[in-house]
PDB file of C-alpha atoms in Angstrom:
ATOM      1  CA  MET A   1       0.270  -0.117   0.296  1.00  0.00           C
ATOM      2  CA  LYS A   2       1.360   3.774  -0.544  1.00  0.00           C
ATOM      3  CA  THR A   3       0.751   6.341   1.507  1.00  0.00           C
ATOM      4  CA  ALA A   4       1.182  10.001   2.042  1.00  0.00           C
ATOM      5  CA  LEU A   5       2.087  11.972   5.367  1.00  0.00           C
ATOM      6  CA  LEU A   6       1.385  15.491   5.516  1.00  0.00           C
ATOM      7  CA  PHE A   7       2.181  17.362   8.344  1.00  0.00           C
ATOM      8  CA  PRO A   8       0.035  20.490   8.012  1.00  0.00           C
ATOM      9  CA  PRO A   9       0.993  24.047   8.814  1.00  0.00           C
ATOM     10  CA  GLN A  10       1.508  26.634  11.447  1.00  0.00           C
ATOM     11  CA  TRP A  11       3.779  24.513  14.204  1.00  0.00           C
ATOM     12  CA  TYR A  12       7.153  25.989  15.632  1.00  0.00           C
ATOM     13  CA  PRO A  13       9.599  24.956  12.976  1.00  0.00           C
ATOM     14  CA  SER A  14      12.167  25.455  15.489  1.00  0.00           C
ATOM     15  CA  GLN A  15      10.273  22.029  17.180  1.00  0.00           C
ATOM     16  CA  PRO A  16      10.144  19.397  14.691  1.00  0.00           C
ATOM     17  CA  TYR A  17       7.465  17.340  14.570  1.00  0.00           C
ATOM     18  CA  LEU A  18       8.856  13.452  15.533  1.00  0.00           C
ATOM     19  CA  ALA A  19       5.501  11.697  15.331  1.00  0.00           C
ATOM     20  CA  LEU A  20       5.480  11.357  11.342  1.00  0.00           C
ATOM     21  CA  PRO A  21       9.111  10.127  10.864  1.00  0.00           C
ATOM     22  CA  THR A  22       8.376   7.386  13.406  1.00  0.00           C
ATOM     23  CA  LEU A  23       5.235   7.006  11.867  1.00  0.00           C
ATOM     24  CA  LYS A  24       6.838   6.545   8.237  1.00  0.00           C
ATOM     25  CA  ALA A  25       9.818   4.012   9.750  1.00  0.00           C
ATOM     26  CA  HIS A  26       7.430   1.877  11.291  1.00  0.00           C
ATOM     27  CA  LEU A  27       5.411   1.834   8.141  1.00  0.00           C
ATOM     28  CA  GLU A  28       7.763   1.120   6.143  1.00  0.00           C
ATOM     29  CA  SER A  29       9.632  -1.599   8.194  1.00  0.00           C
ATOM     30  CA  ARG A  30       6.200  -3.217   7.414  1.00  0.00           C
ATOM     31  CA  GLY A  31       6.861  -3.252   4.258  1.00  0.00           C
ATOM     32  CA  HIS A  32       4.254  -0.050   2.968  1.00  0.00           C
ATOM     33  CA  GLU A  33       5.612   2.332   0.596  1.00  0.00           C
ATOM     34  CA  VAL A  34       5.761   5.844   2.457  1.00  0.00           C
ATOM     35  CA  ASP A  35       5.891   9.702   1.601  1.00  0.00           C
ATOM     36  CA  GLN A  36       6.240  12.014   3.928  1.00  0.00           C
ATOM     37  CA  PHE A  37       5.716  16.127   3.276  1.00  0.00           C
ATOM     38  CA  ASP A  38       5.976  18.906   5.432  1.00  0.00           C
ATOM     39  CA  LEU A  39       3.896  21.714   4.587  1.00  0.00           C
ATOM     40  CA  ASN A  40       4.658  23.326   7.949  1.00  0.00           C
ATOM     41  CA  ILE A  41       8.494  24.090   6.206  1.00  0.00           C
ATOM     42  CA  GLU A  42       7.184  24.577   2.543  1.00  0.00           C
ATOM     43  CA  CYS A  43       4.733  27.532   4.003  1.00  0.00           C
ATOM     44  CA  TYR A  44       7.850  29.506   5.981  1.00  0.00           C
ATOM     45  CA  ASP A  45       9.841  28.205   2.970  1.00  0.00           C
ATOM     46  CA  ILE A  46       7.543  30.709   1.409  1.00  0.00           C
ATOM     47  CA  PHE A  47       6.170  33.291   3.966  1.00  0.00           C
ATOM     48  CA  LEU A  48       9.889  33.889   4.582  1.00  0.00           C
ATOM     49  CA  SER A  49      11.092  34.462   0.809  1.00  0.00           C
ATOM     50  CA  ARG A  50      12.733  37.469  -0.183  1.00  0.00           C
ATOM     51  CA  GLU A  51       9.869  37.085  -3.164  1.00  0.00           C
ATOM     52  CA  TYR A  52       7.335  37.214  -0.679  1.00  0.00           C
ATOM     53  CA  LEU A  53       8.356  40.105   2.037  1.00  0.00           C
ATOM     54  CA  GLU A  54       8.897  42.153  -1.257  1.00  0.00           C
ATOM     55  CA  ARG A  55       5.166  41.952  -2.084  1.00  0.00           C
ATOM     56  CA  CYS A  56       3.966  42.253   1.447  1.00  0.00           C
ATOM     57  CA  VAL A  57       6.099  45.629   2.052  1.00  0.00           C
ATOM     58  CA  GLU A  58       4.329  46.628  -1.453  1.00  0.00           C
ATOM     59  CA  ILE A  59       0.756  46.123  -0.460  1.00  0.00           C
ATOM     60  CA  ILE A  60       1.474  47.800   3.282  1.00  0.00           C
TER      61      ILE A  60
END
């Protein structure tokens, strides 16, 4: 079985949530194919990018 694990945004980027990597390792040890995505970090990458911040400054 192929599974995708998603960690949703708005969590502190300095405090990683370790349940998903643990769950991924367990599922893979049982023969499942698992992809893991940290949408929280991806959102912070966008929100703190130069392009996004420059756009926000223009709006303000």
